[in-house]
Tab-separated table of C-alpha atoms and ligand atoms in Angstrom:
chain	number	residue	atom	x	y	z
A	276	MET	CA	0.000	0.000	0.000
A	277	PRO	CA	1.398	3.500	-0.760
A	278	GLU	CA	2.246	5.716	2.173
A	279	PHE	CA	-0.461	8.016	3.549
A	280	PRO	CA	0.178	11.418	1.853
A	281	LEU	CA	0.436	13.339	5.142
A	282	ALA	CA	2.088	10.665	7.286
A	283	GLU	CA	5.544	12.244	7.345
A	284	LEU	CA	5.191	15.793	6.061
A	285	THR	CA	2.919	18.613	7.141
A	286	LEU	CA	1.423	21.092	4.675
A	287	ASN	CA	3.664	23.848	6.035
A	288	GLU	CA	6.678	21.971	4.629
A	289	LEU	CA	5.257	21.681	1.102
A	290	SER	CA	5.047	23.901	-1.969
A	291	TRP	CA	1.634	24.706	-3.401
A	292	ARG	CA	1.985	21.969	-6.041
A	293	GLN	CA	2.861	19.354	-3.455
A	294	ARG	CA	-0.011	20.516	-1.267
A	295	ASP	CA	-2.449	20.174	-4.160
A	296	LEU	CA	-1.083	16.737	-4.986
A	297	ARG	CA	-1.098	15.316	-1.489
A	298	LEU	CA	-4.464	16.763	-0.513
A	299	THR	CA	-5.957	15.266	-3.668
A	300	GLN	CA	-4.302	11.913	-2.916
A	301	LEU	CA	-6.159	11.789	0.408
A	302	TYR	CA	-9.156	10.705	-1.624
A	303	ASP	CA	-7.342	7.597	-2.872
A	304	TRP	CA	-6.757	6.395	0.683
A	305	PRO	CA	-8.872	3.285	1.289
A	306	GLU	CA	-10.014	4.405	4.748
A	307	PRO	CA	-11.782	7.640	5.772
A	308	THR	CA	-9.417	8.140	8.748
A	309	PHE	CA	-5.701	7.911	9.477
A	310	ARG	CA	-4.015	7.604	12.883
A	311	HIS	CA	-1.114	10.066	12.754
A	312	GLU	CA	2.047	9.462	14.777
A	313	SER	CA	1.116	12.513	16.890
A	314	GLY	CA	-1.728	10.387	18.252
A	315	LEU	CA	-4.346	12.502	16.463
A	316	VAL	CA	-6.746	10.739	14.108
A	317	MET	CA	-7.097	12.662	10.849
A	318	VAL	CA	-10.396	13.059	8.976
A	319	TRP	CA	-10.670	14.916	5.648
A	320	GLN	CA	-13.936	14.026	3.927
A	321	TYR	CA	-16.190	17.078	3.673
A	322	ASP	CA	-19.151	15.664	5.615
A	323	ASP	CA	-16.930	14.235	8.362
A	324	VAL	CA	-14.943	17.450	8.817
A	325	LYS	CA	-18.141	19.474	8.968
A	326	GLU	CA	-19.724	17.184	11.553
A	327	VAL	CA	-16.586	17.045	13.692
A	328	LEU	CA	-16.138	20.836	13.611
A	329	GLU	CA	-19.795	21.409	14.372
A	330	ALA	CA	-19.402	19.239	17.491
A	331	ALA	CA	-23.181	19.120	17.910
A	332	ARG	CA	-23.222	15.481	19.112
A	333	PRO	CA	-22.517	14.765	22.762
A	334	GLU	CA	-19.614	12.437	21.860
A	335	ILE	CA	-17.702	15.272	20.114
A	336	SER	CA	-16.114	17.843	22.410
A	337	ASN	CA	-14.383	21.152	21.671
A	338	ALA	CA	-12.664	21.207	25.094
A	339	ASN	CA	-9.189	20.363	23.686
A	340	SER	CA	-9.254	22.893	20.823
A	341	LEU	CA	-6.785	25.320	22.400
A	342	ASP	CA	-4.628	22.794	24.289
A	343	PRO	CA	-0.907	22.915	23.489
A	344	LEU	CA	0.132	20.035	21.244
A	345	VAL	CA	2.799	18.867	23.694
A	346	GLY	CA	0.339	18.913	26.628
A	347	TYR	CA	0.536	20.903	29.867
A	348	PRO	CA	2.731	18.323	31.698
A	349	ARG	CA	5.548	18.921	29.156
A	350	ILE	CA	5.325	22.681	29.781
A	351	MET	CA	5.474	22.202	33.531
A	352	ALA	CA	8.452	19.862	33.095
A	353	THR	CA	10.406	22.552	31.174
A	354	PRO	CA	12.160	24.610	33.880
A	355	GLY	CA	12.506	27.828	31.816
A	356	ALA	CA	8.797	27.811	30.962
A	357	ILE	CA	7.644	27.912	34.579
A	358	PRO	CA	8.587	31.560	35.449
A	359	PRO	CA	6.751	33.115	32.452
A	360	PHE	CA	3.862	30.740	33.052
A	361	LEU	CA	3.547	31.839	36.696
A	362	ARG	CA	4.142	35.511	35.836
A	363	HIS	CA	1.498	35.823	33.120
A	364	LEU	CA	-0.769	32.783	33.066
A	365	VAL	CA	-1.699	32.173	36.716
A	366	PRO	CA	-4.548	32.212	37.551
A	367	LEU	CA	-5.190	30.270	34.357
A	368	PRO	CA	-6.898	32.253	31.576
A	369	ALA	CA	-10.663	31.808	31.411
A	370	LYS	CA	-12.164	29.843	28.533
A	371	ALA	CA	-13.904	32.286	26.224
A	372	THR	CA	-14.073	31.065	22.637
A	373	ALA	CA	-13.024	27.884	20.826
A	374	ASN	CA	-12.828	25.672	23.942
A	375	LEU	CA	-15.721	27.118	25.974
A	376	ALA	CA	-18.454	24.646	26.979
A	377	ASP	CA	-20.944	27.087	28.586
A	378	GLU	CA	-23.252	27.709	25.632
A	379	ASP	CA	-24.964	30.846	26.946
A	380	LEU	CA	-21.737	32.573	27.855
A	381	HIS	CA	-20.197	31.519	24.545
A	382	LYS	CA	-23.159	32.968	22.660
A	383	SER	CA	-22.731	36.346	24.386
A	384	VAL	CA	-19.029	36.399	23.504
A	385	TRP	CA	-19.604	35.257	19.913
A	386	ASP	CA	-22.436	37.779	19.375
A	387	ALA	CA	-20.234	40.597	20.660
A	388	MET	CA	-17.662	39.583	18.022
A	389	ALA	CA	-19.765	38.534	15.065
A	390	GLY	CA	-23.488	39.022	15.667
A	391	PRO	CA	-25.328	41.396	13.289
A	392	THR	CA	-23.732	44.394	14.996
A	393	GLY	CA	-20.688	42.496	16.320
A	394	HIS	CA	-17.337	44.198	16.573
A	395	PHE	CA	-15.678	42.244	13.721
A	396	THR	CA	-18.787	42.177	11.509
A	397	VAL	CA	-18.284	43.980	8.209
A	398	ALA	CA	-21.833	45.169	7.438
A	399	ALA	CA	-22.583	45.931	3.771
A	400	ASP	CA	-22.978	49.682	4.392
A	401	ALA	CA	-19.736	49.823	6.378
A	402	ARG	CA	-17.722	47.851	3.825
A	403	PRO	CA	-16.385	50.780	1.757
A	404	ALA	CA	-14.991	52.466	4.879
A	405	ARG	CA	-13.502	49.195	6.217
A	406	GLU	CA	-12.004	48.524	2.801
A	407	GLN	CA	-10.330	51.935	2.755
A	408	GLU	CA	-8.987	51.325	6.230
A	409	VAL	CA	-7.458	47.997	5.162
A	410	HIS	CA	-5.963	49.559	1.985
A	411	GLY	CA	-4.428	52.102	4.381
A	412	HIS	CA	-2.885	49.289	6.444
A	413	PHE	CA	-1.330	47.782	3.308
A	414	ALA	CA	0.083	51.141	2.162
A	415	ALA	CA	1.486	51.927	5.610
A	416	GLU	CA	3.279	48.582	5.873
A	417	LEU	CA	4.501	48.595	2.256
A	418	ASP	CA	6.112	51.970	2.963
A	419	ARG	CA	8.323	50.333	5.552
A	420	PHE	CA	9.864	47.984	2.976
A	421	PRO	CA	12.566	48.964	0.424
A	422	ALA	CA	10.944	50.675	-2.564
A	423	GLN	CA	12.963	48.937	-5.298
A	424	GLY	CA	14.181	45.464	-6.035
A	425	ARG	CA	13.088	42.575	-3.872
A	426	LEU	CA	10.073	42.430	-1.622
A	427	ASP	CA	9.747	39.915	1.208
A	428	VAL	CA	6.044	39.095	0.855
A	429	THR	CA	6.097	36.804	3.876
A	430	ALA	CA	7.344	39.561	6.198
A	431	LEU	CA	4.989	42.111	4.624
A	432	SER	CA	1.968	39.825	5.018
A	433	ILE	CA	2.760	39.180	8.695
A	434	ALA	CA	3.198	42.894	9.453
A	435	PHE	CA	-0.016	43.672	7.553
A	436	ALA	CA	-2.055	40.947	9.282
A	437	ALA	CA	-0.742	42.021	12.701
A	438	ARG	CA	-1.794	45.575	11.968
A	439	VAL	CA	-5.256	44.581	10.669
A	440	THR	CA	-5.906	42.356	13.683
A	441	GLY	CA	-4.250	44.585	16.284
A	442	SER	CA	-6.222	47.616	15.188
A	443	ALA	CA	-9.527	45.685	14.918
A	444	VAL	CA	-9.073	44.418	18.453
A	445	GLY	CA	-8.163	47.915	19.687
A	446	LEU	CA	-4.540	47.511	20.758
A	447	GLN	CA	-2.363	50.594	20.956
A	448	PRO	CA	-0.437	51.104	17.656
A	449	ALA	CA	2.835	50.724	19.573
A	450	ASP	CA	1.822	47.132	20.340
A	451	TRP	CA	0.872	46.155	16.755
A	452	PRO	CA	4.299	44.928	15.624
A	453	ARG	CA	4.528	42.632	18.670
A	454	VAL	CA	1.152	41.049	17.933
A	455	ALA	CA	2.829	38.897	15.287
A	456	VAL	CA	5.283	37.463	17.806
A	457	TRP	CA	2.558	36.726	20.345
A	458	SER	CA	0.269	35.223	17.759
A	459	GLY	CA	3.189	33.099	16.543
A	460	ALA	CA	3.637	31.903	20.122
A	461	GLN	CA	0.070	30.677	20.375
A	462	SER	CA	0.085	29.148	16.902
A	463	GLY	CA	3.339	27.351	17.706
A	464	LEU	CA	1.975	25.925	20.952
A	465	LEU	CA	-1.104	24.622	19.125
A	466	GLY	CA	0.470	23.106	16.035
A	467	ARG	CA	4.090	22.226	16.860
A	468	LYS	CA	5.816	19.712	19.100
A	469	GLN	CA	7.955	22.300	20.833
A	470	ARG	CA	10.767	21.639	23.258
A	471	GLY	CA	13.366	23.583	25.268
A	472	ARG	CA	14.041	27.182	24.217
A	473	GLU	CA	11.289	27.194	21.591
A	474	LEU	CA	8.722	26.123	24.177
A	475	VAL	CA	9.974	28.683	26.722
A	476	ASP	CA	9.732	31.511	24.167
A	477	ALA	CA	6.237	30.417	23.155
A	478	VAL	CA	5.011	30.413	26.772
A	479	GLU	CA	6.574	33.859	27.303
A	480	GLY	CA	4.913	35.168	24.103
A	481	LEU	CA	1.532	33.736	25.008
A	482	GLY	CA	1.885	35.172	28.505
A	483	GLN	CA	2.572	38.645	27.133
A	484	LEU	CA	-0.445	38.339	24.867
A	485	PHE	CA	-2.676	37.775	27.902
A	486	SER	CA	-1.005	40.537	29.947
A	487	VAL	CA	-1.472	43.107	27.161
A	488	SER	CA	-5.051	41.941	26.629
A	489	ALA	CA	-5.774	42.388	30.350
A	490	ARG	CA	-4.313	45.913	30.217
A	491	THR	CA	-6.424	46.771	27.167
A	492	VAL	CA	-9.633	45.412	28.705
A	493	ARG	CA	-8.967	47.334	31.951
A	494	GLY	CA	-8.499	50.516	29.902
A	495	ALA	CA	-11.896	50.186	28.128
A	496	ASP	CA	-13.034	53.769	27.795
A	497	GLY	CA	-16.620	53.625	26.600
A	498	GLU	CA	-15.566	54.348	23.004
A	499	ARG	CA	-16.562	51.888	20.283
A	500	THR	CA	-13.680	49.537	21.002
A	501	PHE	CA	-13.748	45.760	21.273
A	502	ALA	CA	-13.001	45.973	25.002
A	503	SER	CA	-15.945	48.312	25.576
A	504	ARG	CA	-18.204	46.132	23.492
A	505	LEU	CA	-17.340	43.100	25.615
A	506	GLN	CA	-17.888	45.119	28.779
A	507	GLN	CA	-21.271	46.458	27.581
A	508	SER	CA	-22.347	42.898	26.749
A	509	GLY	CA	-21.911	42.021	30.433
A	510	ILE	CA	-19.053	39.605	29.764
A	511	PRO	CA	-16.978	38.925	32.898
A	512	HIS	CA	-13.558	40.597	32.934
A	513	ARG	CA	-11.469	37.400	32.744
A	514	VAL	CA	-13.563	36.064	29.873
A	515	ALA	CA	-13.218	39.372	28.031
A	516	VAL	CA	-9.417	39.192	28.429
A	517	SER	CA	-9.347	35.715	26.882
A	518	ALA	CA	-11.718	36.737	24.064
A	519	MET	CA	-9.332	39.550	23.214
A	520	ALA	CA	-6.177	37.440	23.496
A	521	ASN	CA	-7.692	34.620	21.433
A	522	SER	CA	-8.788	37.025	18.699
A	523	LEU	CA	-5.322	38.572	18.521
A	524	ALA	CA	-3.728	35.163	18.388
A	525	ALA	CA	-6.219	33.853	15.837
A	526	GLY	CA	-5.964	36.630	13.286
A	527	VAL	CA	-2.328	37.011	12.312
A	528	HIS	CA	-0.745	33.819	10.989
A	529	THR	CA	-4.064	32.622	9.589
A	530	ILE	CA	-4.417	35.705	7.378
A	531	ALA	CA	-0.689	35.950	6.617
A	532	GLY	CA	-0.269	32.218	5.833
A	533	THR	CA	-3.190	32.332	3.408
A	534	ILE	CA	-1.688	35.333	1.622
A	535	GLN	CA	1.781	33.743	1.406
A	536	GLN	CA	0.547	30.458	-0.013
A	537	GLY	CA	-1.837	32.286	-2.314
A	538	VAL	CA	0.875	34.540	-3.737
A	539	GLN	CA	3.055	31.487	-4.305
A	540	ARG	CA	0.228	29.793	-6.229
A	541	LEU	CA	-0.582	32.910	-8.276
A	542	LEU	CA	2.991	33.713	-9.284
A	543	ASP	CA	4.555	30.286	-9.611
A	544	ASN	CA	1.923	29.198	-12.076
A	545	PRO	CA	2.912	29.630	-15.758
A	546	ASP	CA	-0.731	30.495	-16.393
A	547	ARG	CA	-0.970	33.834	-14.619
A	548	SER	CA	-4.670	34.323	-15.333
A	549	TRP	CA	-5.620	34.294	-11.606
A	550	TRP	CA	-2.891	36.869	-10.894
A	551	SER	CA	-4.105	39.069	-13.771
A	552	ALA	CA	-7.707	38.776	-12.533
A	553	LEU	CA	-6.634	40.751	-9.453
A	554	LYS	CA	-6.612	43.960	-11.495
A	555	ASP	CA	-10.346	44.523	-11.097
A	556	PRO	CA	-12.266	44.363	-7.804
A	557	ALA	CA	-14.705	41.628	-8.892
A	558	GLY	CA	-11.820	39.443	-10.113
A	559	ALA	CA	-9.895	40.053	-6.896
A	560	ARG	CA	-12.882	38.921	-4.844
A	561	ARG	CA	-13.243	35.670	-6.797
A	562	VAL	CA	-9.543	34.874	-6.685
A	563	ALA	CA	-9.264	35.695	-2.980
A	564	SER	CA	-12.175	33.473	-2.059
A	565	ARG	CA	-10.652	30.560	-4.029
A	566	ILE	CA	-7.286	31.135	-2.332
A	567	VAL	CA	-9.045	31.020	1.051
A	568	GLN	CA	-10.533	27.674	0.000
A	569	LEU	CA	-7.327	26.113	-1.364
A	570	ASP	CA	-4.536	27.721	0.664
A	571	PRO	CA	-5.759	28.477	4.181
A	572	GLY	CA	-3.084	29.535	6.691
A	573	LEU	CA	-4.854	27.321	9.218
A	574	VAL	CA	-5.314	23.877	7.705
A	575	ALA	CA	-6.906	21.833	10.463
A	576	TRP	CA	-8.476	22.030	13.910
A	577	LYS	CA	-8.732	19.715	16.895
A	578	ARG	CA	-11.666	18.080	18.627
A	579	ARG	CA	-11.931	15.299	21.200
A	580	ILE	CA	-14.103	12.201	20.871
A	581	THR	CA	-15.297	11.349	24.370
A	582	LYS	CA	-17.079	8.075	23.449
A	583	PRO	CA	-16.824	5.988	20.251
A	584	VAL	CA	-19.119	7.496	17.649
A	585	THR	CA	-20.278	6.694	14.117
A	586	LEU	CA	-20.636	9.838	12.020
A	587	SER	CA	-23.542	10.317	9.599
A	588	SER	CA	-21.320	9.139	6.704
A	589	GLY	CA	-20.624	5.855	8.500
A	590	THR	CA	-17.082	6.883	9.510
A	591	ARG	CA	-16.290	5.425	12.930
A	592	LEU	CA	-14.216	7.415	15.422
A	593	GLU	CA	-12.838	5.904	18.613
A	594	LYS	CA	-12.266	7.805	21.842
A	595	GLY	CA	-9.341	10.236	21.520
A	596	GLN	CA	-8.231	13.389	19.738
A	597	VAL	CA	-9.261	14.101	16.141
A	598	LEU	CA	-7.761	16.470	13.592
A	599	ALA	CA	-10.344	17.826	11.143
A	600	LEU	CA	-8.364	18.664	7.990
A	601	PHE	CA	-10.414	21.354	6.330
A	602	ALA	CA	-7.731	22.021	3.716
A	603	GLY	CA	-8.504	18.455	2.572
A	604	ALA	CA	-12.277	18.793	2.884
A	605	ASN	CA	-12.141	21.891	0.673
A	606	ARG	CA	-11.043	19.625	-2.205
A	607	ASP	CA	-13.490	16.774	-1.616
A	608	PRO	CA	-14.675	15.733	-5.102
A	609	LYS	CA	-18.091	14.958	-3.604
A	610	ALA	CA	-18.458	18.582	-2.454
A	611	PHE	CA	-16.695	20.621	-5.153
A	612	GLY	CA	-16.528	20.512	-8.941
A	613	ASP	CA	-12.984	21.290	-10.037
A	614	PRO	CA	-11.669	23.569	-7.287
A	615	TYR	CA	-8.807	24.695	-9.562
A	616	ASP	CA	-11.302	26.100	-12.062
A	617	LEU	CA	-12.359	29.569	-10.951
A	618	ASP	CA	-15.788	29.130	-12.564
A	619	SER	CA	-16.596	25.875	-10.800
A	620	ARG	CA	-19.068	25.700	-7.948
A	621	GLY	CA	-19.372	23.723	-4.772
A	622	LYS	CA	-20.416	23.701	-1.153
A	623	LEU	CA	-19.325	26.196	1.468
A	624	PRO	CA	-15.584	25.731	2.076
A	625	LEU	CA	-14.846	24.810	5.715
A	626	THR	CA	-11.831	27.107	6.151
A	627	PHE	CA	-13.520	29.109	8.898
A	628	GLY	CA	-15.045	26.136	10.714
A	629	PHE	CA	-18.715	25.310	11.018
A	630	GLY	CA	-21.465	25.679	13.604
A	631	ARG	CA	-21.492	27.569	16.900
A	632	HIS	CA	-17.768	28.285	16.863
A	633	VAL	CA	-17.512	29.395	13.248
A	634	CYS	CA	-14.823	32.045	12.937
A	635	PRO	CA	-16.050	35.476	14.021
A	636	GLY	CA	-13.159	37.086	12.104
A	637	LYS	CA	-14.222	35.533	8.805
A	638	GLN	CA	-15.428	38.699	7.076
A	639	LEU	CA	-12.452	40.708	8.252
A	640	ALA	CA	-10.047	37.961	7.169
A	641	ASN	CA	-11.648	37.681	3.722
A	642	LEU	CA	-11.482	41.446	3.284
A	643	ALA	CA	-7.851	41.590	4.393
A	644	ILE	CA	-6.758	38.803	2.037
A	645	GLU	CA	-8.625	40.335	-0.899
A	646	VAL	CA	-7.191	43.811	-0.290
A	647	PHE	CA	-3.631	42.529	0.152
A	648	LEU	CA	-3.689	40.533	-3.092
A	649	GLN	CA	-5.258	43.389	-5.008
A	650	ASP	CA	-2.796	45.968	-3.656
A	651	LEU	CA	0.227	43.723	-4.186
A	652	HIS	CA	-0.802	43.226	-7.801
A	653	ALA	CA	-1.298	46.983	-8.240
A	654	ALA	CA	2.130	47.669	-6.708
A	655	ALA	CA	3.968	44.997	-8.691
A	656	PRO	CA	1.906	43.727	-11.653
A	657	ASP	CA	4.958	42.076	-13.258
A	658	ALA	CA	6.214	40.526	-10.028
A	659	LYS	CA	8.344	37.394	-10.331
A	660	LEU	CA	8.983	34.863	-7.606
A	661	VAL	CA	12.529	34.530	-6.327
A	662	ASP	CA	13.576	30.989	-5.444
A	663	THR	CA	13.749	30.847	-1.677
A	664	PRO	CA	15.239	27.496	-0.804
A	665	GLY	CA	15.001	26.492	2.803
A	666	THR	CA	12.689	24.438	4.848
A	667	ARG	CA	9.743	25.458	6.913
A	668	GLY	CA	8.952	23.742	10.185
A	669	ARG	CA	6.681	20.844	10.849
A	670	ASP	CA	3.264	22.149	11.900
A	671	LEU	CA	0.034	20.200	12.117
A	672	LEU	CA	-2.280	23.216	12.151
A	673	PHE	CA	-0.705	26.270	10.542
A	674	SER	CA	0.780	26.623	7.090
A	675	GLY	CA	2.546	29.368	5.170
A	676	ALA	CA	5.241	29.910	2.555
A	677	ASP	CA	8.514	31.820	2.303
A	678	VAL	CA	7.830	34.154	-0.603
A	679	THR	CA	10.090	36.866	-1.994
A	680	ILE	CA	9.348	38.651	-5.256
A	681	VAL	CA	11.257	40.836	-7.675
A	682	VAL	CA	9.138	43.911	-8.312
B	1231	HEM	C1	-7.714	33.281	7.177
B	1231	HEM	C2	-7.912	33.658	8.425
B	1231	HEM	C3	-8.639	32.840	9.456
B	1231	HEM	C4	-8.916	31.489	9.479
B	1231	HEM	C5	-8.551	30.429	8.449
B	1231	HEM	C6	-9.641	31.228	10.704
B	1231	HEM	C7	-10.166	29.985	11.062
B	1231	HEM	C8	-10.924	29.747	12.181
B	1231	HEM	C9	-11.562	28.501	12.507
B	1231	HEM	C10	-11.475	27.218	11.700
B	1231	HEM	C11	-12.229	28.656	13.672
B	1231	HEM	C12	-13.095	27.619	14.377
B	1231	HEM	C13	-12.547	27.138	15.681
B	1231	HEM	C14	-13.452	26.130	16.352
B	1231	HEM	O1	-14.399	25.632	15.738
B	1231	HEM	O2	-13.183	25.803	17.497
B	1231	HEM	C15	-11.988	30.009	14.102
B	1231	HEM	C16	-12.440	30.529	15.264
B	1231	HEM	C17	-12.088	31.762	15.717
B	1231	HEM	N1	-11.452	32.769	15.009
B	1231	HEM	FE1	-10.745	32.626	13.162
B	1231	HEM	N2	-9.754	32.398	11.398
B	1231	HEM	C18	-9.161	33.409	10.679
B	1231	HEM	C19	-9.071	34.741	11.025
B	1231	HEM	C20	-9.505	35.264	12.207
B	1231	HEM	C21	-9.423	36.650	12.582
B	1231	HEM	C22	-8.887	37.772	11.697
B	1231	HEM	C23	-9.904	36.745	13.860
B	1231	HEM	C24	-10.071	37.957	14.748
B	1231	HEM	C25	-10.141	39.183	14.370
B	1231	HEM	C26	-10.311	35.410	14.266
B	1231	HEM	C27	-10.838	35.093	15.499
B	1231	HEM	C28	-11.352	33.857	15.831
B	1231	HEM	C29	-11.918	33.547	17.152
B	1231	HEM	C30	-12.011	34.471	18.346
B	1231	HEM	C31	-12.387	32.213	17.069
B	1231	HEM	C32	-13.118	31.405	18.154
B	1231	HEM	C33	-14.593	31.483	17.885
B	1231	HEM	C34	-15.443	30.686	18.852
B	1231	HEM	O3	-15.018	29.712	19.428
B	1231	HEM	O4	-16.605	31.069	19.000
B	1231	HEM	N3	-10.067	34.551	13.243
B	1231	HEM	N4	-11.217	30.666	13.159
C-alpha cells in the first residue's frame, strides 16, 4: 500500500503543487481516517470534517481545541517555561471562545464579536470604509519595505495581518508589531511539538499576549472599542481578556499564511490568469475566495471524541483526539466541482469552521486577504517569484510559505 500522503510531512513543509497533490491523494486512501504518529486521528472528507467541527453530538467535544500540542505536563516539566507561566498565566486564563463549553456565555461572547452588529462584523454599508482602512494598512506597511528590487512578501503579510488584527481588536499602535510574535507563540503551541528554548519563548509570548489583553480590557473607555463592546455585553472581565487574546492570536498567521501560499500559487503558475484577474475588484474577490478555500493559513483544527461514535457518513471514530483537515475537505470531489477552475461551484468551504464556533473574524479575514492581493498586484503587476530554498517547520495546524518577489 502506498504511504499516507500526510504521514511524514505537514502542509507547512510543502510547496503549493505538493499541497495540491497530497491533498488530492487523500481521496485515494482506502479508509476515511488515518491515525497520525502525533496520536491525532485525521479526517478529511467534507461531511466528516463538517460534523466534527460542528461538534453538535454529545460524543464530540471542543474542550481540547486550544490545548498545546505537547500537553501541559511537558510545559510544567520545562524549567525555563515555569517563570513566564507563573508571571502571566496564573490564575489560568478563562475559557472564552473555541474551547468554551458554557453555551450561553459563549453565545454572548460570539455575538459581541460577530453578531449582526458584532465588533468584527463587516456590514454591507460599512464595507467601503472598512475597505479603505485595510488599503491604508497595506500602504502603511509597504512603505516600511525597500521601494525597489526585492520584496519579502512573507514579512509584509505578517506585518499587515498584525496591523489589521491589532487595530480591529483595539490595541495601541505601539503594540501592533509585537502582535505577530505573540500570535506566533500561540500558533506554535497549538500546532508544533515544541521543546526547550522554543517552548519557553512560546510560553513567554503567550503570557505577554494575555497581559497586554488584560491591560487593554482594563483601559476600556466607553468608546466603540472591542473591550468596551465586551464590557457592555456584560461579559466577565477574565472572559473578556481571553476573548481579546484569542482574537489577537487567531488573526495574524491565519491571514498571513493564506496570503503567502496564495501569492506562491498565483505567481509560480505559468498560467498567470488568476494573478491578472486581481486587477479589477470583482476578479480580486473571486480569486481571494478561491485562495481562502485552497490555501488556508490554518489547515486543520482539533476536537476530542469522548465516546466511540459513528458519524452520519458511517465513519467510525474511537475515543481520543481528532484532527479535522479542512484544507482536505475543501477539495473533496463529492463537495466541489474542479476547485482549480475559478468558474466551478461547490459547497461552502470549511476554512472558517462550522457551527457555533464558526470564525467570528471571517469577514475581516476575507477582506484583508482580498485587499492585500489586489494591492500587491497593483504595486507589482509584473512581479516574479525569487527561489527561496530552505525548509519550513513541521506544523500540524498552521501553514505558510517563504515568498520573496522581484518587483
Ligand atoms: C484566514 C484567516 C482565518 C482562518 C482560516 C480562521 C479559522 C478559524 C476557525 C477554523 C475557527 C473555528 C474554531 C473552532 O471551531 O473551534 C476560528 C475561530 C475563531 N477565530 Fe478565526 N480564522 C481566521 C481569522 C480570524 C481573525 C482575523 C480573527 C479575529 C479578528 C479570528 C478570530 C477567531 C476567534 C475568536 C475564534 C473562536 C470562535 C469561537 O469559538 O466562537 N479569526 N477561526
